């Protein structure tokens, strides 16, 4: 038996690194509104931890449409899962404490020592080393550099030398912890760097690239030394770099979309080199999904397009994997569509969009697979500010 939990604040909790960490209100809202998201990637026969009041009817309907073999578990029932394999979105000391207090056996949870290793492995600093390794192996088709900054003098010198650059904190939520420095080392930038150095000890700087496409290679580490390729992800971000959605398409279709910028031979070579590098870093320590965010950039150099092989590594479940698994399990072969996560602070506006989408894109499910239309992946209620949905 496996018990899944959607805890989207996991990166923020790792940054805090305290067992008593309390997520910000926005993260708590997202976790509540989208608690049922794991039903789409959970193993058959498993359970998803979520409130029952507004989720039970939705899950019943999804079982009827797609043959899901997943049940709902509520917090008071946690002692019933004392010996279950716990599968959160991501591990951190706070979520370990939550399950321990809920009645899950301690030997079913990562030890504090292992979580300390997880924290180091989940840092954006891992991307620095992996990028350098990939650049050395594929200098003719890659780009990407990260400068590690350990003090405020280094920050000022580097930012002024680059003038326009992107600063990143080591631990933060997806699309967060970024500072787009477009006008040199200004006072606000200096204050931000001082705070990050004080709280996390270092940060990184990288050029702002002429990005053409965001994509990712998804992997799975078995914790026994093996890392396997789990599929492709093509995703979109907003102007601040925060995740907004994914393309729903087959791996073959995604390979074709990348082929105009990077040959399949080079893509396959980079994929295998990354897999081997991840196995050496994570394979014997971590069990779970790993997402390597990448991007195709336009360069004035000889070959035109270049690939940044490791923008960052997500050592947790991620939306790209959800989109990949949803497509492979529940979408009619050959179809294309979108997977999206949306935040709307006004509930009435969110519900109006949801109802309009149901009207404009009527749902068609054939033999347990989505053929066309709009499908909410979590219930949209009278309190929701977030929704996750697909549209084919």
Short mmCIF file of N, CA, C and O in Angstrom, two decimals, residues 36-112:
data_model
loop_
_atom_site.label_atom_id
_atom_site.label_comp_id
_atom_site.label_asym_id
_atom_site.label_seq_id
_atom_site.Cartn_x
_atom_site.Cartn_y
_atom_site.Cartn_z
N UNK A 36 -6.20 16.42 -4.48
CA UNK A 36 -6.48 15.18 -5.21
C UNK A 36 -5.58 14.96 -6.42
O UNK A 36 -5.70 13.93 -7.09
N UNK A 37 -4.70 15.89 -6.72
CA UNK A 37 -3.87 15.75 -7.93
C UNK A 37 -3.16 14.40 -8.02
O UNK A 37 -3.04 13.84 -9.11
N UNK A 38 -2.68 13.82 -6.91
CA UNK A 38 -1.96 12.55 -7.02
C UNK A 38 -2.79 11.38 -7.56
O UNK A 38 -2.20 10.35 -7.93
N UNK A 39 -4.11 11.49 -7.63
CA UNK A 39 -4.89 10.36 -8.15
C UNK A 39 -4.48 10.04 -9.58
O UNK A 39 -4.67 8.90 -10.05
N UNK A 40 -3.88 11.01 -10.30
CA UNK A 40 -3.55 10.81 -11.70
C UNK A 40 -2.19 10.15 -11.90
O UNK A 40 -1.87 9.74 -13.01
N UNK A 41 -1.38 10.07 -10.85
CA UNK A 41 -0.10 9.39 -10.99
C UNK A 41 0.13 8.32 -9.92
O UNK A 41 1.14 7.62 -9.94
N UNK A 42 -0.82 8.17 -9.01
CA UNK A 42 -0.67 7.17 -7.94
C UNK A 42 -0.75 5.76 -8.52
O UNK A 42 -1.40 5.51 -9.53
N UNK A 43 -0.07 4.84 -7.87
CA UNK A 43 -0.10 3.44 -8.28
C UNK A 43 -1.47 2.83 -7.99
O UNK A 43 -2.13 3.19 -7.00
N UNK A 44 -1.95 1.91 -8.81
CA UNK A 44 -3.22 1.24 -8.53
C UNK A 44 -3.21 0.59 -7.15
O UNK A 44 -2.21 0.02 -6.73
N UNK A 45 -4.34 0.71 -6.44
CA UNK A 45 -4.45 0.13 -5.11
C UNK A 45 -3.93 1.01 -4.00
O UNK A 45 -3.92 0.59 -2.84
N UNK A 46 -3.52 2.23 -4.33
CA UNK A 46 -2.97 3.15 -3.32
C UNK A 46 -4.04 4.13 -2.85
O UNK A 46 -5.20 4.06 -3.26
N UNK A 47 -3.64 5.04 -1.97
CA UNK A 47 -4.55 6.03 -1.41
C UNK A 47 -3.92 7.42 -1.52
O UNK A 47 -2.70 7.56 -1.56
N UNK A 48 -4.79 8.44 -1.55
CA UNK A 48 -4.35 9.84 -1.60
C UNK A 48 -4.92 10.55 -0.38
O UNK A 48 -6.12 10.45 -0.09
N UNK A 49 -4.05 11.22 0.35
CA UNK A 49 -4.46 11.92 1.56
C UNK A 49 -5.09 13.26 1.19
O UNK A 49 -4.43 14.12 0.59
N UNK A 50 -6.37 13.43 1.50
CA UNK A 50 -7.09 14.65 1.14
C UNK A 50 -8.37 14.75 1.98
O UNK A 50 -8.89 13.73 2.44
N UNK A 51 -8.89 15.97 2.18
CA UNK A 51 -10.18 16.10 2.87
C UNK A 51 -11.26 15.40 2.07
O UNK A 51 -11.27 15.43 0.84
N UNK A 52 -12.21 14.78 2.75
CA UNK A 52 -13.22 13.97 2.05
C UNK A 52 -14.44 14.78 1.61
O UNK A 52 -15.12 14.41 0.65
N UNK A 53 -14.73 15.88 2.31
CA UNK A 53 -16.01 16.58 2.13
C UNK A 53 -16.32 16.90 0.67
O UNK A 53 -17.42 16.66 0.20
N UNK A 54 -15.39 17.45 -0.07
CA UNK A 54 -15.66 17.87 -1.44
C UNK A 54 -14.87 17.06 -2.47
O UNK A 54 -14.97 17.30 -3.67
N UNK A 55 -14.07 16.10 -2.01
CA UNK A 55 -13.26 15.30 -2.93
C UNK A 55 -13.86 13.94 -3.26
O UNK A 55 -13.58 13.38 -4.32
N UNK A 56 -14.68 13.40 -2.36
CA UNK A 56 -15.19 12.04 -2.54
C UNK A 56 -16.02 11.91 -3.81
O UNK A 56 -15.85 10.96 -4.58
N UNK A 57 -16.95 12.85 -4.04
CA UNK A 57 -17.81 12.77 -5.23
C UNK A 57 -16.99 12.91 -6.51
O UNK A 57 -17.26 12.22 -7.50
N UNK A 58 -16.02 13.81 -6.49
CA UNK A 58 -15.17 14.00 -7.67
C UNK A 58 -14.39 12.73 -7.98
O UNK A 58 -14.33 12.28 -9.13
N UNK A 59 -13.81 12.13 -6.95
CA UNK A 59 -13.03 10.91 -7.15
C UNK A 59 -13.92 9.78 -7.67
O UNK A 59 -13.52 9.00 -8.55
N UNK A 60 -15.14 9.69 -7.15
CA UNK A 60 -16.07 8.66 -7.62
C UNK A 60 -16.33 8.81 -9.12
O UNK A 60 -16.32 7.83 -9.86
N UNK A 61 -16.53 10.06 -9.56
CA UNK A 61 -16.79 10.31 -10.98
C UNK A 61 -15.57 9.96 -11.83
O UNK A 61 -15.70 9.37 -12.91
N UNK A 62 -14.37 10.29 -11.37
CA UNK A 62 -13.16 9.99 -12.13
C UNK A 62 -12.91 8.48 -12.20
O UNK A 62 -12.43 7.97 -13.20
N UNK A 63 -13.29 7.77 -11.13
CA UNK A 63 -13.19 6.31 -11.17
C UNK A 63 -14.09 5.75 -12.27
O UNK A 63 -13.69 4.82 -13.00
N UNK A 64 -15.29 6.29 -12.38
CA UNK A 64 -16.24 5.82 -13.39
C UNK A 64 -15.73 6.09 -14.80
O UNK A 64 -15.86 5.26 -15.70
N UNK A 65 -15.13 7.26 -15.01
CA UNK A 65 -14.69 7.65 -16.34
C UNK A 65 -13.40 6.96 -16.77
O UNK A 65 -13.25 6.56 -17.93
N UNK A 66 -12.46 6.83 -15.84
CA UNK A 66 -11.11 6.40 -16.21
C UNK A 66 -10.66 5.10 -15.55
O UNK A 66 -9.52 4.68 -15.74
N UNK A 67 -11.54 4.49 -14.76
CA UNK A 67 -11.16 3.24 -14.12
C UNK A 67 -10.07 3.37 -13.08
O UNK A 67 -9.30 2.43 -12.85
N UNK A 68 -9.97 4.52 -12.44
CA UNK A 68 -8.94 4.73 -11.42
C UNK A 68 -9.11 3.75 -10.27
O UNK A 68 -10.23 3.50 -9.81
N UNK A 69 -8.02 3.20 -9.81
CA UNK A 69 -8.04 2.27 -8.67
C UNK A 69 -7.31 2.92 -7.50
O UNK A 69 -6.27 2.45 -7.03
N UNK A 70 -7.84 4.04 -7.06
CA UNK A 70 -7.24 4.83 -5.99
C UNK A 70 -8.34 5.19 -5.00
O UNK A 70 -9.46 5.49 -5.40
N UNK A 71 -8.02 5.18 -3.73
CA UNK A 71 -9.01 5.53 -2.71
C UNK A 71 -8.59 6.80 -1.98
O UNK A 71 -7.44 7.23 -2.06
N UNK A 72 -9.55 7.37 -1.29
CA UNK A 72 -9.34 8.59 -0.52
C UNK A 72 -8.99 8.23 0.92
O UNK A 72 -9.60 7.34 1.51
N UNK A 73 -8.00 8.91 1.49
CA UNK A 73 -7.64 8.76 2.90
C UNK A 73 -7.69 10.13 3.55
O UNK A 73 -7.28 11.13 2.94
N UNK A 74 -8.19 10.20 4.76
CA UNK A 74 -8.26 11.47 5.48
C UNK A 74 -7.27 11.46 6.64
O UNK A 74 -6.78 10.39 7.07
N UNK A 75 -6.98 12.63 7.16
CA UNK A 75 -5.96 12.75 8.20
C UNK A 75 -6.26 11.90 9.44
O UNK A 75 -5.33 11.26 9.98
N UNK A 76 -7.52 11.84 9.92
CA UNK A 76 -7.78 10.97 11.08
C UNK A 76 -7.51 9.50 10.81
O UNK A 76 -7.36 8.71 11.75
N UNK A 77 -7.45 9.10 9.55
CA UNK A 77 -7.20 7.70 9.20
C UNK A 77 -5.71 7.38 9.07
O UNK A 77 -5.35 6.23 8.76
N UNK A 78 -4.84 8.34 9.30
CA UNK A 78 -3.41 8.11 9.14
C UNK A 78 -2.88 6.89 9.91
O UNK A 78 -2.03 6.16 9.40
N UNK A 79 -3.35 6.64 11.15
CA UNK A 79 -2.85 5.44 11.84
C UNK A 79 -3.10 4.15 11.06
O UNK A 79 -2.38 3.16 11.24
N UNK A 80 -4.14 4.14 10.21
CA UNK A 80 -4.41 2.95 9.40
C UNK A 80 -3.33 2.72 8.34
O UNK A 80 -3.25 1.64 7.76
N UNK A 81 -2.52 3.76 8.10
CA UNK A 81 -1.46 3.67 7.09
C UNK A 81 -0.08 3.69 7.75
O UNK A 81 0.90 4.11 7.15
N UNK A 82 -0.03 3.21 8.99
CA UNK A 82 1.21 3.24 9.76
C UNK A 82 2.35 2.53 9.05
O UNK A 82 3.52 2.91 9.20
N UNK A 83 2.03 1.51 8.26
CA UNK A 83 3.07 0.73 7.60
C UNK A 83 3.08 0.95 6.09
O UNK A 83 3.77 0.23 5.36
N UNK A 84 2.36 1.93 5.62
CA UNK A 84 2.32 2.21 4.19
C UNK A 84 3.61 2.86 3.71
O UNK A 84 4.37 3.43 4.50
N UNK A 85 3.87 2.75 2.42
CA UNK A 85 4.97 3.50 1.82
C UNK A 85 4.45 4.91 1.56
O UNK A 85 3.47 5.11 0.83
N UNK A 86 5.09 5.90 2.16
CA UNK A 86 4.63 7.29 2.06
C UNK A 86 5.27 7.95 0.85
O UNK A 86 6.50 7.91 0.69
N UNK A 87 4.43 8.57 0.01
CA UNK A 87 4.93 9.20 -1.23
C UNK A 87 4.43 10.64 -1.29
O UNK A 87 3.41 10.93 -1.91
N UNK A 88 5.14 11.58 -0.67
CA UNK A 88 4.74 12.98 -0.78
C UNK A 88 5.24 13.57 -2.10
O UNK A 88 6.05 12.96 -2.80
N UNK A 89 4.78 14.76 -2.41
CA UNK A 89 5.30 15.49 -3.57
C UNK A 89 6.81 15.67 -3.42
O UNK A 89 7.57 15.51 -4.37
N UNK A 90 7.24 16.01 -2.20
CA UNK A 90 8.66 16.15 -1.90
C UNK A 90 8.90 15.98 -0.41
O UNK A 90 8.03 16.26 0.41
N UNK A 91 10.10 15.53 -0.06
CA UNK A 91 10.44 15.28 1.33
C UNK A 91 11.11 16.50 1.97
O UNK A 91 11.88 17.20 1.32
N UNK A 92 10.83 16.71 3.25
CA UNK A 92 11.48 17.75 4.04
C UNK A 92 11.20 17.44 5.51
O UNK A 92 10.34 16.60 5.82
N UNK A 93 11.90 18.09 6.45
CA UNK A 93 11.69 17.77 7.87
C UNK A 93 10.27 18.01 8.35
O UNK A 93 9.76 17.26 9.20
N UNK A 94 9.59 19.03 7.83
CA UNK A 94 8.25 19.34 8.30
C UNK A 94 7.25 18.25 7.91
O UNK A 94 6.37 17.88 8.70
N UNK A 95 7.37 17.71 6.70
CA UNK A 95 6.41 16.69 6.27
C UNK A 95 6.70 15.37 6.98
O UNK A 95 5.79 14.58 7.27
N UNK A 96 7.98 15.13 7.31
CA UNK A 96 8.31 13.94 8.12
C UNK A 96 7.63 14.04 9.48
O UNK A 96 7.03 13.06 9.96
N UNK A 97 7.71 15.21 10.09
CA UNK A 97 7.09 15.41 11.41
C UNK A 97 5.57 15.23 11.33
O UNK A 97 4.95 14.64 12.21
N UNK A 98 4.96 15.74 10.26
CA UNK A 98 3.52 15.62 10.07
C UNK A 98 3.09 14.15 10.07
O UNK A 98 2.14 13.77 10.76
N UNK A 99 3.78 13.32 9.31
CA UNK A 99 3.40 11.92 9.24
C UNK A 99 3.71 11.18 10.54
O UNK A 99 2.96 10.29 10.96
N UNK A 100 4.80 11.55 11.17
CA UNK A 100 5.17 10.92 12.44
C UNK A 100 4.11 11.20 13.50
O UNK A 100 3.65 10.29 14.21
N UNK A 101 3.67 12.45 13.58
CA UNK A 101 2.62 12.82 14.54
C UNK A 101 1.30 12.17 14.18
O UNK A 101 0.46 11.90 15.06
N UNK A 102 1.08 11.92 12.88
CA UNK A 102 -0.18 11.32 12.44
C UNK A 102 -0.27 9.83 12.71
O UNK A 102 -1.34 9.23 12.53
N UNK A 103 0.83 9.20 13.10
CA UNK A 103 0.78 7.79 13.45
C UNK A 103 1.52 6.87 12.52
O UNK A 103 1.51 5.64 12.71
N UNK A 104 2.19 7.40 11.50
CA UNK A 104 2.99 6.57 10.61
C UNK A 104 4.26 6.14 11.33
O UNK A 104 4.89 6.94 12.03
N UNK A 105 4.63 4.89 11.18
CA UNK A 105 5.81 4.36 11.85
C UNK A 105 7.08 5.08 11.39
O UNK A 105 7.25 5.37 10.21
N UNK A 106 7.97 5.32 12.34
CA UNK A 106 9.19 6.08 12.04
C UNK A 106 10.06 5.36 11.02
O UNK A 106 10.71 6.00 10.18
N UNK A 107 10.08 4.03 11.05
CA UNK A 107 10.93 3.31 10.10
C UNK A 107 10.37 3.32 8.68
O UNK A 107 11.01 2.82 7.76
N UNK A 108 9.17 3.90 8.48
CA UNK A 108 8.62 4.07 7.15
C UNK A 108 8.94 5.45 6.58
O UNK A 108 8.54 5.78 5.46
N UNK A 109 9.66 6.26 7.35
CA UNK A 109 9.97 7.63 6.96
C UNK A 109 11.48 7.82 6.85
O UNK A 109 12.25 7.13 7.53
N UNK A 110 11.93 8.76 6.00
CA UNK A 110 13.38 9.03 5.92
C UNK A 110 13.90 9.54 7.26
O UNK A 110 13.23 10.31 7.95
N UNK A 111 15.10 9.13 7.61
CA UNK A 111 15.71 9.60 8.86
C UNK A 111 16.12 11.06 8.72
O UNK A 111 16.29 11.57 7.59
N UNK A 112 16.29 11.79 9.83
CA UNK A 112 16.78 13.16 9.75
C UNK A 112 18.12 13.27 9.01
O UNK A 112 18.34 14.23 8.27
#
